[in-house]
mmCIF file of C-alpha atoms in Angstrom:
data_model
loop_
_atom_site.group_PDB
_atom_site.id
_atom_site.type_symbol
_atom_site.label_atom_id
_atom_site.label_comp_id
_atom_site.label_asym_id
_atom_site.label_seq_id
_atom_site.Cartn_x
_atom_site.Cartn_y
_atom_site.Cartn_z
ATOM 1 C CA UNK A 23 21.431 25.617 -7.478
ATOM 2 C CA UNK A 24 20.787 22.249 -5.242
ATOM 3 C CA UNK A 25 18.085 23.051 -2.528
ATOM 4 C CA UNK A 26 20.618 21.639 -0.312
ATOM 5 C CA UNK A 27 22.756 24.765 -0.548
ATOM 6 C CA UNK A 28 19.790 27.365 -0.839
ATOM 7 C CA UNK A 29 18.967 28.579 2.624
ATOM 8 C CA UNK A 30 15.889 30.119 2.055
ATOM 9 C CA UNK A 31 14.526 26.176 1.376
ATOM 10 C CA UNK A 32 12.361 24.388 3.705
ATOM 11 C CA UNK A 33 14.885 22.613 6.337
ATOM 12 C CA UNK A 34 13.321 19.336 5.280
ATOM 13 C CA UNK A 35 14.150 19.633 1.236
ATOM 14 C CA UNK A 36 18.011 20.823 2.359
ATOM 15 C CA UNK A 37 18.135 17.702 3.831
ATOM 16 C CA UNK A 38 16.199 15.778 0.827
ATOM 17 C CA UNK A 39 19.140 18.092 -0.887
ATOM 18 C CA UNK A 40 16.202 19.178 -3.831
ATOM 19 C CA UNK A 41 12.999 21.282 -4.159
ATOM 20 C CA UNK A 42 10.238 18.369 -4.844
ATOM 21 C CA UNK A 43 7.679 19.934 -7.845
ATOM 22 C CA UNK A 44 5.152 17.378 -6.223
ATOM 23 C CA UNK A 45 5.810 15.298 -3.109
ATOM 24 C CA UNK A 46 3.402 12.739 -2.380
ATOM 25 C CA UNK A 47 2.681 10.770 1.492
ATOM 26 C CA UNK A 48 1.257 6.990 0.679
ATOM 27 C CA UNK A 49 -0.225 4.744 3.050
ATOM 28 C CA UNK A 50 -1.376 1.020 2.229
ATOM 29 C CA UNK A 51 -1.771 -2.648 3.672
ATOM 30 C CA UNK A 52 1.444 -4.370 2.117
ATOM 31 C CA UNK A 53 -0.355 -6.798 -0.950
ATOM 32 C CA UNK A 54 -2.567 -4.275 -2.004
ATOM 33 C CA UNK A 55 -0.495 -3.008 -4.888
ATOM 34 C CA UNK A 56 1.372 0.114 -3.373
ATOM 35 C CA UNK A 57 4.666 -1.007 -5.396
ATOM 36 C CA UNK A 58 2.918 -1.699 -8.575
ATOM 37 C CA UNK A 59 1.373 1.920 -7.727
ATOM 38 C CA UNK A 60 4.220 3.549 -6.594
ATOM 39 C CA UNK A 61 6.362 2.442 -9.667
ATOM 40 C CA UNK A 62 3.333 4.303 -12.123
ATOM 41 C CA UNK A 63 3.729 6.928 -10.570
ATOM 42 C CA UNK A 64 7.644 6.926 -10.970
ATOM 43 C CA UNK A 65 6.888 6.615 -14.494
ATOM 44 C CA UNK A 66 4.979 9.203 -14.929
ATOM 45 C CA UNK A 67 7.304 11.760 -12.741
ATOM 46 C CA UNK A 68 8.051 14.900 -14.437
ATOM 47 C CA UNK A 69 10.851 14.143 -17.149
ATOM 48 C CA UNK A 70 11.136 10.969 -15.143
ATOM 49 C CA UNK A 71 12.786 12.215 -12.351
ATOM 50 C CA UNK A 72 11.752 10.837 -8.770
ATOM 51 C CA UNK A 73 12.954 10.436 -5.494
ATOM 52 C CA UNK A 74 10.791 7.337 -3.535
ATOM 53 C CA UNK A 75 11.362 6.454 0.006
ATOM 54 C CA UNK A 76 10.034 2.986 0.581
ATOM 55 C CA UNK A 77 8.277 1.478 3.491
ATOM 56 C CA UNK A 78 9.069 3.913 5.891
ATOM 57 C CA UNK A 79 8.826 3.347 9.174
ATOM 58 C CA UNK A 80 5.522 5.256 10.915
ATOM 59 C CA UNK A 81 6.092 8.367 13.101
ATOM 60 C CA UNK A 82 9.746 9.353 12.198
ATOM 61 C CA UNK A 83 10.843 11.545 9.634
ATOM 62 C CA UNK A 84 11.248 9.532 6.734
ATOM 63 C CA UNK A 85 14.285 11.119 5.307
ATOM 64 C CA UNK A 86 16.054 8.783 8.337
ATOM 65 C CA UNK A 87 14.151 5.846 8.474
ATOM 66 C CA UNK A 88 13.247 4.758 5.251
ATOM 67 C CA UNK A 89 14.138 1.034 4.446
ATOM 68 C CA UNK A 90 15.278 1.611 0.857
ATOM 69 C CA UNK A 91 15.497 4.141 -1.797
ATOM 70 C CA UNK A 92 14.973 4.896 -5.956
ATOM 71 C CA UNK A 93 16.135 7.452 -7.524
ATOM 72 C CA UNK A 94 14.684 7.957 -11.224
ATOM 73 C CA UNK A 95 13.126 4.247 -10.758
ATOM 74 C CA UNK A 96 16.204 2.930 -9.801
ATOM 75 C CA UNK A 97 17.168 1.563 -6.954
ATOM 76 C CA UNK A 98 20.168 3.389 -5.325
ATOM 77 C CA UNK A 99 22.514 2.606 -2.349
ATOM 78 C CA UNK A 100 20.861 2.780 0.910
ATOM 79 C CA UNK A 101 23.601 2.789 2.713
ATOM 80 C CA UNK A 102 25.217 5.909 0.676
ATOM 81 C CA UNK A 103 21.835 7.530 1.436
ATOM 82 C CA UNK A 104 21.709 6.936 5.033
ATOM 83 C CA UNK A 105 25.779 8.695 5.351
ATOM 84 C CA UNK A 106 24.512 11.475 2.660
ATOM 85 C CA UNK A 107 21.545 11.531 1.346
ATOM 86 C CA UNK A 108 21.504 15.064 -1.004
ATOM 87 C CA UNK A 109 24.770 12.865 -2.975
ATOM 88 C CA UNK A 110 22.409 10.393 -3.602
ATOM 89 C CA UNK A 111 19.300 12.250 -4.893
ATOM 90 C CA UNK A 112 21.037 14.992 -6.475
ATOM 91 C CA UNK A 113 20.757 12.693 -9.760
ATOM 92 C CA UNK A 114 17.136 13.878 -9.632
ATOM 93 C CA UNK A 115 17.112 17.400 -9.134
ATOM 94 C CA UNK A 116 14.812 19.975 -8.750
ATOM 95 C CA UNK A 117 11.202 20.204 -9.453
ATOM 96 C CA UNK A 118 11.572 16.307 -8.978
ATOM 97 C CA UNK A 119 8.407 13.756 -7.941
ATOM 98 C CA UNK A 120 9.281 12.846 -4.223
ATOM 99 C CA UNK A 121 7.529 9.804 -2.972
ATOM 100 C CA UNK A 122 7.078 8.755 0.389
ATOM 101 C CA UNK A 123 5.525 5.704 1.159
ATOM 102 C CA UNK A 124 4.108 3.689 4.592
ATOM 103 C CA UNK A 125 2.973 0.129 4.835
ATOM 104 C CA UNK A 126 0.605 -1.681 7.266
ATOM 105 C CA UNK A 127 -0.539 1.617 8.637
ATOM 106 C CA UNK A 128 -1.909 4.924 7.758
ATOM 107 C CA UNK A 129 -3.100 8.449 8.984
ATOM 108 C CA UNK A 130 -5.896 6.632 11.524
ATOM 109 C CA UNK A 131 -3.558 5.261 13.576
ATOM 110 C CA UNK A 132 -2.485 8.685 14.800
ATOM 111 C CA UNK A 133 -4.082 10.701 17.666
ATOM 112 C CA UNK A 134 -3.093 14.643 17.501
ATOM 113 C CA UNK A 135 0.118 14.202 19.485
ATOM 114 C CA UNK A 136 2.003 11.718 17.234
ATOM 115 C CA UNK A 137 2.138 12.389 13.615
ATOM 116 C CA UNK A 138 3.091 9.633 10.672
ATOM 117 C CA UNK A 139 6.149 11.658 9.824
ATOM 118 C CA UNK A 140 7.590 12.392 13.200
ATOM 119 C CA UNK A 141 8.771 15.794 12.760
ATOM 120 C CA UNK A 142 9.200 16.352 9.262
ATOM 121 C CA UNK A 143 6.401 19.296 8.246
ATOM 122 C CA UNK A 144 3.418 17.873 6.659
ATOM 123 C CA UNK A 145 2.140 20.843 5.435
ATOM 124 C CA UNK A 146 5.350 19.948 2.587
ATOM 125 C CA UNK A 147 3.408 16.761 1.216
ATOM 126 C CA UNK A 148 1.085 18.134 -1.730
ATOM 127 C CA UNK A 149 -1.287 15.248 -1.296
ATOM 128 C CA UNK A 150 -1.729 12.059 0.898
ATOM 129 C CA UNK A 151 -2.556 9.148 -0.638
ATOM 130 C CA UNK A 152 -4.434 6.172 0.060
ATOM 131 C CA UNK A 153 -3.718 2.645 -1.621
ATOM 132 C CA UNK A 154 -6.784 0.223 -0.741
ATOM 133 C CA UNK A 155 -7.939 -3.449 -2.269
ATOM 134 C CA UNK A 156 -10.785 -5.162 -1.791
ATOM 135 C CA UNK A 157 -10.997 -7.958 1.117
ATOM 136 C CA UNK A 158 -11.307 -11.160 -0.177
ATOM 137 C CA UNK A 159 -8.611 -10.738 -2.467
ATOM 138 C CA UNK A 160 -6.126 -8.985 -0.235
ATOM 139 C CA UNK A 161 -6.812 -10.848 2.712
ATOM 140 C CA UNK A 162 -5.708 -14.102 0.539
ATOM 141 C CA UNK A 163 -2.527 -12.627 -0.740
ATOM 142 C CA UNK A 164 -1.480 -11.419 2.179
ATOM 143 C CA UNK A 165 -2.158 -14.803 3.777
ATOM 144 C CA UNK A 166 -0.146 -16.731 0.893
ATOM 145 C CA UNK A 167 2.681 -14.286 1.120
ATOM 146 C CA UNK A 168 3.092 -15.014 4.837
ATOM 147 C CA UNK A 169 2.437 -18.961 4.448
ATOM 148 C CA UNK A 170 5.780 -18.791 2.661
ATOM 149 C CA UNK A 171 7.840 -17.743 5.696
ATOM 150 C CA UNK A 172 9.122 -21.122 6.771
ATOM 151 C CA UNK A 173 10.156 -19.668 10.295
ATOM 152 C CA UNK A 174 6.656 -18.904 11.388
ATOM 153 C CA UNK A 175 3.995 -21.171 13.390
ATOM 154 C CA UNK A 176 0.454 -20.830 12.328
ATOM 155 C CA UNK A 177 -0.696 -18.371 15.266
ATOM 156 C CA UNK A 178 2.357 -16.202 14.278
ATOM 157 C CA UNK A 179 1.009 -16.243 10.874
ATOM 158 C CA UNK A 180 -2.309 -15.554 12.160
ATOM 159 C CA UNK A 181 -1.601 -12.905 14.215
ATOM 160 C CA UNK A 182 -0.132 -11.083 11.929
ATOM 161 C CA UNK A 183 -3.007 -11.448 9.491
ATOM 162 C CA UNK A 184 -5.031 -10.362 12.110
ATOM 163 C CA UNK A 185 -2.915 -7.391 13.504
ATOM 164 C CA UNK A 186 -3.070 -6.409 9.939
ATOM 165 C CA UNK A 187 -6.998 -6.811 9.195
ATOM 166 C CA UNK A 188 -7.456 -4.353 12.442
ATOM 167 C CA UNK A 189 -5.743 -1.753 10.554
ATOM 168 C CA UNK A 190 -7.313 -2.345 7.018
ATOM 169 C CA UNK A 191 -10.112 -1.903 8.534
ATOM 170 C CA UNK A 192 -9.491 1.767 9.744
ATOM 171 C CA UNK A 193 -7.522 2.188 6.822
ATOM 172 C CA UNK A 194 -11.271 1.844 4.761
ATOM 173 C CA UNK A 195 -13.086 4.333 7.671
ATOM 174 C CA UNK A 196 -10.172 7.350 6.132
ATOM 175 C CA UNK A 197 -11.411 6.097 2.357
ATOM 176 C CA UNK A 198 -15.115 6.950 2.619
ATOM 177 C CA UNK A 199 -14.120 10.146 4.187
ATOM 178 C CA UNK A 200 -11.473 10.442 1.291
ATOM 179 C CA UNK A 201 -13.288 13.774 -0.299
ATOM 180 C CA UNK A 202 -14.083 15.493 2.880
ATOM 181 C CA UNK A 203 -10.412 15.050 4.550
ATOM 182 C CA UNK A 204 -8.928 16.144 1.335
ATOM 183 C CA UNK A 205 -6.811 12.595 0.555
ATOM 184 C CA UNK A 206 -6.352 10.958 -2.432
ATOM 185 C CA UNK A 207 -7.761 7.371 -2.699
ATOM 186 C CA UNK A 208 -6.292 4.468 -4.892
ATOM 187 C CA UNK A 209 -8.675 1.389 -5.039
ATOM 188 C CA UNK A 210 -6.222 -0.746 -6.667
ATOM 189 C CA UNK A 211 -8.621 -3.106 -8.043
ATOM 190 C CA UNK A 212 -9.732 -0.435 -10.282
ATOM 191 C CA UNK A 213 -6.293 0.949 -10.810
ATOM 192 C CA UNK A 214 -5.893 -2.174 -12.305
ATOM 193 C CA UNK A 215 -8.604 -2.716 -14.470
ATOM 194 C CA UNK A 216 -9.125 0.712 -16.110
ATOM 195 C CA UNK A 217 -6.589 2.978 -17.906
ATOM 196 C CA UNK A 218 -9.289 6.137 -17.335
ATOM 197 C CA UNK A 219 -8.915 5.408 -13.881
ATOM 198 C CA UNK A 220 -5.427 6.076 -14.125
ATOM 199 C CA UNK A 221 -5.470 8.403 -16.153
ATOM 200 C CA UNK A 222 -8.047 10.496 -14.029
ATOM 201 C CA UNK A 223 -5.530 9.929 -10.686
ATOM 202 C CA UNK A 224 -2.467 11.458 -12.404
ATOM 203 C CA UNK A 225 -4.606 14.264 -13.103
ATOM 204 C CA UNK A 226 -5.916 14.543 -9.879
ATOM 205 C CA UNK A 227 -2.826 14.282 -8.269
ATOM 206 C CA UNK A 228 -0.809 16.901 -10.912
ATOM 207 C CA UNK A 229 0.995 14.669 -13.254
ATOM 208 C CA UNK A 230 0.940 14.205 -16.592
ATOM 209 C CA UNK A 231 0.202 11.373 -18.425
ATOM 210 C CA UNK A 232 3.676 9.676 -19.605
ATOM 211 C CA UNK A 233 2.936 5.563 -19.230
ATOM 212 C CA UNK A 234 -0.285 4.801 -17.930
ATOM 213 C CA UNK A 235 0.535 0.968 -18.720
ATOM 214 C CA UNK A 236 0.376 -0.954 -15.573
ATOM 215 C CA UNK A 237 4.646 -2.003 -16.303
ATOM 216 C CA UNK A 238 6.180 -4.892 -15.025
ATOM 217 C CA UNK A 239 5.787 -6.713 -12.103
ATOM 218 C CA UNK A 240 7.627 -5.451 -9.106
ATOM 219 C CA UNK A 241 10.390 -7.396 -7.128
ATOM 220 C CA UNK A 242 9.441 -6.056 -3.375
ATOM 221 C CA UNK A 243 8.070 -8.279 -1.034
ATOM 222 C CA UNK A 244 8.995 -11.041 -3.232
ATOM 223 C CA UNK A 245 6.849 -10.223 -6.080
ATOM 224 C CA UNK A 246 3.443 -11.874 -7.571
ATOM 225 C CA UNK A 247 2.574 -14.910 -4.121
ATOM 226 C CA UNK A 248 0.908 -16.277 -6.847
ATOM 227 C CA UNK A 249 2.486 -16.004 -10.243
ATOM 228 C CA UNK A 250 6.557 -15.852 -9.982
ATOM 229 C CA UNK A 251 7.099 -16.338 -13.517
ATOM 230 C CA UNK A 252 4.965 -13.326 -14.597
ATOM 231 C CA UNK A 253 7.329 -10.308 -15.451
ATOM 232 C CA UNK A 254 4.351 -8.075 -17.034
ATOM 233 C CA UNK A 255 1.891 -6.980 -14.190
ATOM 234 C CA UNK A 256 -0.725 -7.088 -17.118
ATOM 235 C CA UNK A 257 -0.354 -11.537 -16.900
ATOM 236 C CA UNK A 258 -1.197 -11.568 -13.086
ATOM 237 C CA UNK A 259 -4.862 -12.532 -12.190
ATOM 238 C CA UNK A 260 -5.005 -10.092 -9.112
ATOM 239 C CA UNK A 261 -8.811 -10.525 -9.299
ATOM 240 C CA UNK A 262 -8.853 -14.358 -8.492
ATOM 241 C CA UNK A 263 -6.759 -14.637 -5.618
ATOM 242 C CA UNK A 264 -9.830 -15.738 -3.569
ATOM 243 C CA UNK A 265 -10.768 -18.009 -5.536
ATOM 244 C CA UNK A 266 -6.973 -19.597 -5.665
ATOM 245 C CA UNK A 267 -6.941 -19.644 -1.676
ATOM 246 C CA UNK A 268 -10.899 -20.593 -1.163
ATOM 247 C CA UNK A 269 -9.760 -24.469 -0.140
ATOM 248 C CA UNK A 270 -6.478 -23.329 2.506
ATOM 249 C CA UNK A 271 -7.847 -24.440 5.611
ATOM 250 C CA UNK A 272 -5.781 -21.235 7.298
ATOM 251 C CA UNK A 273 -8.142 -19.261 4.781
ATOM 252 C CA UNK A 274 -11.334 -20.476 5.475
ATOM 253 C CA UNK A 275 -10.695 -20.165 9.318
ATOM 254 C CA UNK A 276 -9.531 -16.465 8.522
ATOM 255 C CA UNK A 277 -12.796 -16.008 6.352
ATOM 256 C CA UNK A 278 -14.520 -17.229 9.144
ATOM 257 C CA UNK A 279 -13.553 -14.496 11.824
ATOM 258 C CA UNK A 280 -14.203 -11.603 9.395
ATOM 259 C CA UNK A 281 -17.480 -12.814 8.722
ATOM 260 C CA UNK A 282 -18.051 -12.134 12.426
ATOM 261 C CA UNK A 283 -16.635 -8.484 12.663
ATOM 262 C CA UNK A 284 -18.869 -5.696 12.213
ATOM 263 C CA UNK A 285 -16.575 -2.948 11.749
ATOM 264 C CA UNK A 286 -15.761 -5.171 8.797
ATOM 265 C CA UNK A 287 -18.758 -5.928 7.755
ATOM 266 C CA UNK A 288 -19.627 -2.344 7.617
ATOM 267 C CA UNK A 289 -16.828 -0.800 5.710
ATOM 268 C CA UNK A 290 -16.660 -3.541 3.408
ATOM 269 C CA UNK A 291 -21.300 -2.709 2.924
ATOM 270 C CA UNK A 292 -19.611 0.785 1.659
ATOM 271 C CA UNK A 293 -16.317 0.115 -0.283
ATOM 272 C CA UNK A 294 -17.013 -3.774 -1.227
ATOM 273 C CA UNK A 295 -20.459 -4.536 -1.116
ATOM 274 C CA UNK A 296 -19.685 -8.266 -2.802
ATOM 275 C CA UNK A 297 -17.259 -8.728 -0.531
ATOM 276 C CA UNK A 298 -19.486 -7.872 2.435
ATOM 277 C CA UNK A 299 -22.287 -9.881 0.884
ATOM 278 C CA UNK A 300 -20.329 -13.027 0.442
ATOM 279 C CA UNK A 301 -18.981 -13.232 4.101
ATOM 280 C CA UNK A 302 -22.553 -12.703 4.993
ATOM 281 C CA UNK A 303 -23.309 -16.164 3.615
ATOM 282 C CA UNK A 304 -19.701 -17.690 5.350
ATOM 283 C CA UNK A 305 -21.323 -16.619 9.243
ATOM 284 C CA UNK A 306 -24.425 -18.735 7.811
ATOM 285 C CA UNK A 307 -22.474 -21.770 8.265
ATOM 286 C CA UNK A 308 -20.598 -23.150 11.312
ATOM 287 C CA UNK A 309 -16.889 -23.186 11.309
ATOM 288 C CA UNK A 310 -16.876 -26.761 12.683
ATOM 289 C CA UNK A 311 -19.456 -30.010 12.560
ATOM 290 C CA UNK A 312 -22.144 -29.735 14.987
ATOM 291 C CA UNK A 313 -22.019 -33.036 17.868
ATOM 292 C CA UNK A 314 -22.002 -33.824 20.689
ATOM 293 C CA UNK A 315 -18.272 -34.384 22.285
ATOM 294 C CA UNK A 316 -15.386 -35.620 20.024
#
């Protein structure tokens, strides 16, 4: 019988319309590899089945307010879901992997009166994740993806960037304290080089081991910034995105700034220590030509 009809279900899974066997909460900076992530995880669901509520918006109950939806790794009509959600996910079922995800914010940007998930009942989530990539590299994809919106001036860019960094940074403070606080973090840089990585998260997290390739690459948020002709996430050189920004003027002046902030300087000492010691040797140098007058 569909949780939907079973009253003695959790309000929150009538409405999903299933009992989840493992429902997962996941918060990460957009460009750090939450889709690629997310999909694994889809693939690894329990007989494949999976419910995944993307890019939810932050302290509402995401079962309203999600801005798309998969069901089995397939995409599935949002707007169908929005009038009726249960005749959307009943192709999934019981006992099925329910994912909700968050981007550009995470559990840290919370006090104790306003919770992620609004009032949906956290104490349903089995584990909350945490999707994290190092600086250099995410800071330069996430500058390149927003260089491509025609519409925007350089300080919009930049702010956003910025608005963005503040929360990365607090994102990292909830990492280190991962164990303690009982989360699950992702360091996608990892994730991506090392199969016993992945292998050791899916245990970690309850599933069992069905693709632990890293699949294809994924089409939200436009895909690879870099690389739109890759289709296998295995071709894309997530580690040298740097490296491919390190003469955008835009990127050097964002470099720049973060080599100035210590709350940066100190998570990154922890998480990314070559990170840290790089922009280090970027606050050595002055942004702009010493002289005197123009």
């Amino acid at each position: 019988m569909a949780a939907a009809l079973d009253i003695s279900a959790p309000a929150e899974w009538q409405a999903l319309g299933l009992v989840p066997g493992l429902s997962l909460r996941v918060f990460g900076m957009r460009r750090s590899g939450n889709h690629a992530i997310l999909a694994w995880l889809q693939r690894n669901a329990p007989r494949g089945r999976s419910v995944f509520l993307n890019n939810c918006k932050p302290g509402t109950d995401p079962l309203h307010n999600a801005r798309g939806i998969e069901i089995n790794g397939s995409h599935a009509s949002h707007n169908q879901a929005k009038r009726n959600l249960p005749a959307v996910t009943q192709k999934a079922g019981d006992g099925a992997l329910f994912l909700v995800s968050y981007e550009d914010t995470s559990p840290a940007e919370f006090g104790l009166s306003r919770q992620p998930s609004g009032a949906f009942d956290e104490a349903l989530f089995s584990h909350n994740v945490l999707i994290y990539r190092g600086f250099l590299n995410w800071s330069a994809s996430l500058l390149k993806k927003i260089q491509a919106n025609d519409g925007y001036t350089l300080v919009r860019r930049n702010g956003i960037v910025l608005r963005t960094m503040d929360s990365y940074i607090r994102l990292l403070g909830l990492v280190r304290q991962a164990q303690d606080l009982g989360l699950v973090a992702i360091c996608y840089d990892r994730w991506t080089r090392s199969a016993d990585y992945r292998a050791a998260l899916l245990q970690q997290l309850g599933l069992a081991e069905h693709d632990n390739s890293l699949g294809e690459v994924q089409s939200y948020g436009g895909g690879s910034s870099f690389q739109k002709q890759a289709s296998s996430a295995a071709e894309l050189q997530t580690d040298r995105r740097w490296q491919q920004m390190r003469s955008d003027a835009e990127y050097q002046a964002l470099l720049h700034l973060a080599a100035r902030d210590p709350a940066l300087l100190a998570e990154l000492e922890e998480l990314f220590p070559e990170d840290a010691a790089y922009l280090k040797t970027v606050a050595q140098h002055q942004p702009l030509p010493q002289g005197e007058g123009l």
